[in-house]
mmCIF file of C-alpha atoms and ligand atoms in Angstrom:
data_model
loop_
_atom_site.group_PDB
_atom_site.id
_atom_site.type_symbol
_atom_site.label_atom_id
_atom_site.label_comp_id
_atom_site.label_asym_id
_atom_site.label_seq_id
_atom_site.Cartn_x
_atom_site.Cartn_y
_atom_site.Cartn_z
ATOM 1 C CA MET C 222 -0.077 0.018 -0.048
ATOM 2 C CA LYS C 223 2.747 2.412 0.921
ATOM 3 C CA LEU C 224 4.584 1.618 -2.336
ATOM 4 C CA LEU C 225 1.414 2.225 -4.311
ATOM 5 C CA LEU C 226 1.074 5.677 -2.652
ATOM 6 C CA MET C 227 4.694 6.374 -3.383
ATOM 7 C CA LEU C 228 4.255 5.448 -7.200
ATOM 8 C CA LEU C 229 1.114 7.616 -7.409
ATOM 9 C CA LEU C 230 2.937 10.662 -5.896
ATOM 10 C CA LEU C 231 5.855 10.158 -8.174
ATOM 11 C CA ALA C 232 3.420 9.908 -11.207
ATOM 12 C CA PHE C 233 1.857 13.179 -9.988
ATOM 13 C CA VAL C 234 5.362 14.986 -9.566
ATOM 14 C CA LEU C 235 6.335 13.632 -12.889
ATOM 15 C CA THR C 236 3.143 15.097 -14.555
ATOM 16 C CA LEU C 237 3.836 18.401 -13.005
ATOM 17 C CA VAL C 238 7.406 18.540 -14.362
ATOM 18 C CA CYS C 239 6.151 17.596 -17.915
ATOM 19 C CA VAL C 240 3.397 20.241 -17.880
ATOM 20 C CA HIS C 241 6.069 22.918 -16.740
ATOM 21 C CA ALA C 242 8.570 21.949 -19.252
ATOM 22 C CA GLU C 243 5.753 22.246 -21.961
ATOM 23 C CA GLY C 244 4.838 25.579 -21.038
ATOM 24 C CA GLU C 245 8.310 26.677 -21.545
ATOM 25 C CA THR C 246 8.982 25.432 -25.129
ATOM 26 C CA SER C 247 5.427 26.307 -26.555
ATOM 27 C CA ALA C 248 4.800 29.626 -28.296
ATOM 28 C CA MET C 249 5.753 32.665 -26.521
ATOM 29 C CA GLY C 250 1.921 33.697 -25.864
ATOM 30 C CA LYS C 251 1.252 35.906 -22.799
ATOM 31 C CA ASN C 252 4.484 36.015 -21.165
ATOM 32 C CA PHE C 253 6.297 37.297 -24.113
ATOM 33 C CA ASN C 254 7.617 40.803 -23.669
ATOM 34 C CA PRO C 255 8.184 42.551 -26.873
ATOM 35 C CA LYS C 256 10.019 45.313 -25.318
ATOM 36 C CA LYS C 257 12.779 43.190 -24.514
ATOM 37 C CA ILE C 258 13.593 42.368 -28.042
ATOM 38 C CA GLU C 259 14.577 45.957 -29.156
ATOM 39 C CA GLY C 260 17.787 46.819 -30.496
ATOM 40 C CA LYS C 261 20.794 45.355 -32.625
ATOM 41 C CA TRP C 262 20.306 41.988 -34.290
ATOM 42 C CA TYR C 263 22.070 39.925 -36.943
ATOM 43 C CA SER C 264 20.251 37.546 -39.352
ATOM 44 C CA VAL C 265 21.836 34.035 -38.552
ATOM 45 C CA GLY C 266 19.463 31.541 -40.137
ATOM 46 C CA LEU C 267 16.783 31.733 -42.688
ATOM 47 C CA ALA C 268 14.252 28.911 -43.952
ATOM 48 C CA SER C 269 11.396 28.633 -46.079
ATOM 49 C CA ASP C 270 9.452 25.952 -47.571
ATOM 50 C CA LYS C 271 9.438 28.004 -50.941
ATOM 51 C CA ARG C 272 13.218 28.115 -51.506
ATOM 52 C CA GLU C 273 13.534 30.818 -54.107
ATOM 53 C CA MET C 274 12.017 33.398 -51.810
ATOM 54 C CA ILE C 275 15.202 33.187 -49.688
ATOM 55 C CA GLU C 276 17.846 32.685 -52.448
ATOM 56 C CA GLU C 277 19.719 35.444 -54.104
ATOM 57 C CA ASP C 278 17.453 38.069 -55.375
ATOM 58 C CA GLY C 279 14.577 36.343 -53.360
ATOM 59 C CA SER C 280 12.264 39.016 -51.974
ATOM 60 C CA MET C 281 12.417 37.239 -48.382
ATOM 61 C CA ARG C 282 16.267 37.307 -48.269
ATOM 62 C CA VAL C 283 16.238 40.115 -46.049
ATOM 63 C CA PHE C 284 18.854 40.855 -43.044
ATOM 64 C CA VAL C 285 17.996 42.452 -39.922
ATOM 65 C CA GLU C 286 19.953 45.372 -38.246
ATOM 66 C CA ASP C 287 17.580 46.847 -35.474
ATOM 67 C CA ILE C 288 14.200 46.520 -33.890
ATOM 68 C CA HIS C 289 12.240 49.085 -32.548
ATOM 69 C CA VAL C 290 8.945 48.725 -30.414
ATOM 70 C CA PHE C 291 6.783 51.665 -30.592
ATOM 71 C CA GLU C 292 4.195 53.125 -27.718
ATOM 72 C CA ASN C 293 1.247 51.462 -29.848
ATOM 73 C CA SER C 294 2.759 48.203 -29.715
ATOM 74 C CA SER C 295 3.715 48.028 -33.372
ATOM 75 C CA ILE C 296 7.220 46.701 -34.309
ATOM 76 C CA GLY C 297 9.590 48.460 -36.622
ATOM 77 C CA PHE C 298 12.239 46.345 -38.232
ATOM 78 C CA LYS C 299 15.341 47.922 -39.801
ATOM 79 C CA LEU C 300 16.413 45.565 -42.679
ATOM 80 C CA TYR C 301 18.566 45.288 -45.812
ATOM 81 C CA THR C 302 18.010 43.319 -49.091
ATOM 82 C CA LYS C 303 19.919 43.222 -52.020
ATOM 83 C CA ILE C 304 18.520 44.666 -55.059
ATOM 84 C CA ASN C 305 20.581 43.996 -58.232
ATOM 85 C CA GLY C 306 23.827 43.235 -55.941
ATOM 86 C CA VAL C 307 23.345 46.357 -53.947
ATOM 87 C CA CYS C 308 22.523 46.532 -50.142
ATOM 88 C CA THR C 309 19.288 48.490 -50.066
ATOM 89 C CA GLY C 310 17.707 49.622 -46.797
ATOM 90 C CA LEU C 311 14.172 48.737 -45.983
ATOM 91 C CA TYR C 312 11.879 49.840 -42.982
ATOM 92 C CA LEU C 313 8.976 47.810 -42.137
ATOM 93 C CA VAL C 314 6.474 48.749 -39.622
ATOM 94 C CA CYS C 315 4.639 45.669 -38.321
ATOM 95 C CA ASP C 316 1.074 45.955 -36.475
ATOM 96 C CA GLU C 317 -0.216 43.794 -33.751
ATOM 97 C CA THR C 318 -3.243 41.578 -34.838
ATOM 98 C CA GLU C 319 -6.118 40.996 -32.492
ATOM 99 C CA LYS C 320 -4.324 37.481 -31.809
ATOM 100 C CA ASP C 321 -1.938 37.400 -28.706
ATOM 101 C CA GLY C 322 1.711 38.005 -30.046
ATOM 102 C CA GLU C 323 0.850 37.963 -33.720
ATOM 103 C CA TYR C 324 1.785 40.802 -35.993
ATOM 104 C CA PHE C 325 1.061 41.784 -39.472
ATOM 105 C CA VAL C 326 2.753 43.699 -42.224
ATOM 106 C CA GLU C 327 2.354 44.101 -46.043
ATOM 107 C CA TYR C 328 5.463 43.263 -48.116
ATOM 108 C CA ASP C 329 5.274 41.120 -51.223
ATOM 109 C CA GLY C 330 1.942 40.098 -50.092
ATOM 110 C CA TYR C 331 0.156 39.682 -46.634
ATOM 111 C CA ASN C 332 2.334 38.577 -43.756
ATOM 112 C CA THR C 333 1.600 37.424 -40.415
ATOM 113 C CA PHE C 334 4.295 36.317 -37.905
ATOM 114 C CA ASN C 335 4.982 35.554 -34.222
ATOM 115 C CA MET C 336 7.954 34.601 -32.172
ATOM 116 C CA LEU C 337 8.523 31.152 -31.552
ATOM 117 C CA ASP C 338 11.333 31.420 -28.990
ATOM 118 C CA THR C 339 13.781 33.922 -27.573
ATOM 119 C CA ASP C 340 15.995 34.356 -24.575
ATOM 120 C CA TYR C 341 16.065 38.358 -25.482
ATOM 121 C CA ASP C 342 19.767 38.621 -25.321
ATOM 122 C CA GLU C 343 21.108 36.001 -27.438
ATOM 123 C CA TYR C 344 18.544 34.884 -30.034
ATOM 124 C CA ILE C 345 15.202 35.254 -31.313
ATOM 125 C CA ILE C 346 13.290 33.016 -33.805
ATOM 126 C CA PHE C 347 10.460 34.054 -35.942
ATOM 127 C CA HIS C 348 7.832 32.164 -37.873
ATOM 128 C CA LEU C 349 6.102 34.096 -40.782
ATOM 129 C CA ARG C 350 3.237 33.131 -43.081
ATOM 130 C CA ASN C 351 3.016 34.867 -46.369
ATOM 131 C CA VAL C 352 -0.204 34.926 -48.340
ATOM 132 C CA ASN C 353 0.023 36.440 -52.013
ATOM 133 C CA ASN C 354 -2.416 35.891 -55.037
ATOM 134 C CA GLY C 355 -4.050 32.884 -53.068
ATOM 135 C CA GLU C 356 -0.476 31.100 -52.567
ATOM 136 C CA THR C 357 1.107 30.785 -49.224
ATOM 137 C CA PHE C 358 4.598 29.980 -47.942
ATOM 138 C CA GLN C 359 6.236 29.900 -44.608
ATOM 139 C CA LEU C 360 9.495 32.016 -43.439
ATOM 140 C CA MET C 361 11.546 31.371 -40.386
ATOM 141 C CA GLU C 362 14.204 33.336 -39.266
ATOM 142 C CA LEU C 363 16.885 33.041 -36.470
ATOM 143 C CA TYR C 364 18.345 36.402 -35.332
ATOM 144 C CA GLY C 365 21.580 36.628 -33.221
ATOM 145 C CA ARG C 366 22.460 39.500 -30.907
ATOM 146 C CA GLU C 367 26.259 38.553 -32.457
ATOM 147 C CA PRO C 368 26.877 37.986 -36.136
ATOM 148 C CA ASP C 369 27.072 34.348 -35.079
ATOM 149 C CA LEU C 370 25.437 31.638 -32.832
ATOM 150 C CA SER C 371 26.214 28.722 -30.992
ATOM 151 C CA SER C 372 25.675 25.288 -32.864
ATOM 152 C CA LYS C 373 23.138 24.582 -29.926
ATOM 153 C CA ILE C 374 20.785 27.308 -31.026
ATOM 154 C CA LYS C 375 21.261 26.756 -34.811
ATOM 155 C CA GLU C 376 20.119 23.173 -33.973
ATOM 156 C CA LYS C 377 17.329 24.327 -32.118
ATOM 157 C CA PHE C 378 16.339 26.491 -35.176
ATOM 158 C CA ALA C 379 16.717 23.810 -37.580
ATOM 159 C CA GLU C 380 14.397 21.454 -35.221
ATOM 160 C CA LEU C 381 11.664 24.195 -35.184
ATOM 161 C CA CYS C 382 11.942 24.374 -39.125
ATOM 162 C CA LYS C 383 11.323 20.706 -39.561
ATOM 163 C CA LYS C 384 8.588 20.757 -37.068
ATOM 164 C CA HIS C 385 6.948 23.098 -39.367
ATOM 165 C CA GLY C 386 7.612 21.107 -42.395
ATOM 166 C CA ILE C 387 10.564 22.883 -43.788
ATOM 167 C CA VAL C 388 13.263 20.402 -45.271
ATOM 168 C CA GLU C 389 16.910 20.529 -44.294
ATOM 169 C CA GLU C 390 17.886 21.864 -47.595
ATOM 170 C CA ASN C 391 15.689 25.058 -47.173
ATOM 171 C CA ILE C 392 17.386 26.011 -43.983
ATOM 172 C CA LEU C 393 20.106 28.343 -44.707
ATOM 173 C CA ASP C 394 23.090 29.439 -42.383
ATOM 174 C CA LEU C 395 23.837 32.998 -43.582
ATOM 175 C CA THR C 396 26.900 33.542 -41.679
ATOM 176 C CA GLU C 397 29.118 32.965 -44.675
ATOM 177 C CA ALA C 398 26.670 34.818 -46.925
ATOM 178 C CA ASP C 399 26.870 38.788 -47.655
ATOM 179 C CA ARG C 400 24.345 39.860 -45.228
ATOM 180 C CA CYS C 401 25.124 43.548 -45.823
ATOM 181 C CA LEU C 402 26.863 43.839 -42.740
ATOM 182 C CA GLN C 403 28.957 46.829 -44.372
ATOM 183 C CA ALA C 404 25.799 48.810 -44.961
ATOM 184 C CA ARG C 405 24.956 48.825 -41.132
ATOM 185 C CA ASP C 406 25.072 51.889 -39.099
ATOM 186 C CA GLY C 407 24.528 54.103 -42.033
ATOM 187 C CA GLY C 408 27.851 52.885 -43.471
ATOM 188 C CA LYS C 409 28.144 52.883 -47.331
ATOM 189 C CA ALA C 410 27.586 49.472 -49.104
HETATM 190 C C1 NAG F 263 2.365 52.920 -34.534
HETATM 191 O O1 NAG F 263 3.035 53.881 -34.439
HETATM 192 C C2 NAG F 263 4.126 53.830 -35.689
HETATM 193 C C3 NAG F 263 5.096 55.001 -35.593
HETATM 194 O O2 NAG F 263 4.213 56.333 -35.392
HETATM 195 C C4 NAG F 263 3.267 54.023 -37.038
HETATM 196 O O3 NAG F 263 4.051 53.803 -38.089
HETATM 197 C C5 NAG F 263 2.196 52.712 -36.875
HETATM 198 O O4 NAG F 263 1.370 52.878 -38.138
HETATM 199 C C6 NAG F 263 1.296 52.866 -35.743
HETATM 200 N N1 NAG F 263 0.313 51.744 -35.732
HETATM 201 C C7 NAG F 263 -0.810 51.778 -35.682
HETATM 202 C C8 NAG F 263 -1.504 50.350 -35.367
HETATM 203 O O5 NAG F 263 -1.585 52.593 -35.558
#
């Protein structure tokens, strides 16, 4: 009888541990603090189930420099994209939708995105869905506070991409690519 009680207690404790762990890895939801993602970032990883969008000259091959959160909770992204080989600045203001933690921006179609994971001072992972002329694709981005990230975080990103049905070949490591770093801080590309 005593053993049975012990087992029941153990099962209960394990359940609590599991529920807790799940809460930590699921979408950011209510405990997400947008203000803490402000500041400088680097694009480290980029993935899409429509690869051409993130290849050279793809409209979604964009590189982040800075994130700003406005009083009205819209988020401004300072980005670069290469147009005919030239690094070109791009500023997008994304408005919050009625869904918790979801944002919207018009750019080469209608985009809704949210944050899948972040620790605020090292990395952040975004998931975006684009709808354009009845067609849709997903985009996933990994940003780092530094130009490169640990392989542990990159693997975490790859796992999340695969979970969303994006195959390995469509997950790009941008650290060797021209990310328009020379254009940052108002430098001349
Ligand atoms: C929030 O403020 C920014 C900056 O003034 C503006 O660009 C954006 O359109 C505003 N968003 C909404 C939803 O009003």
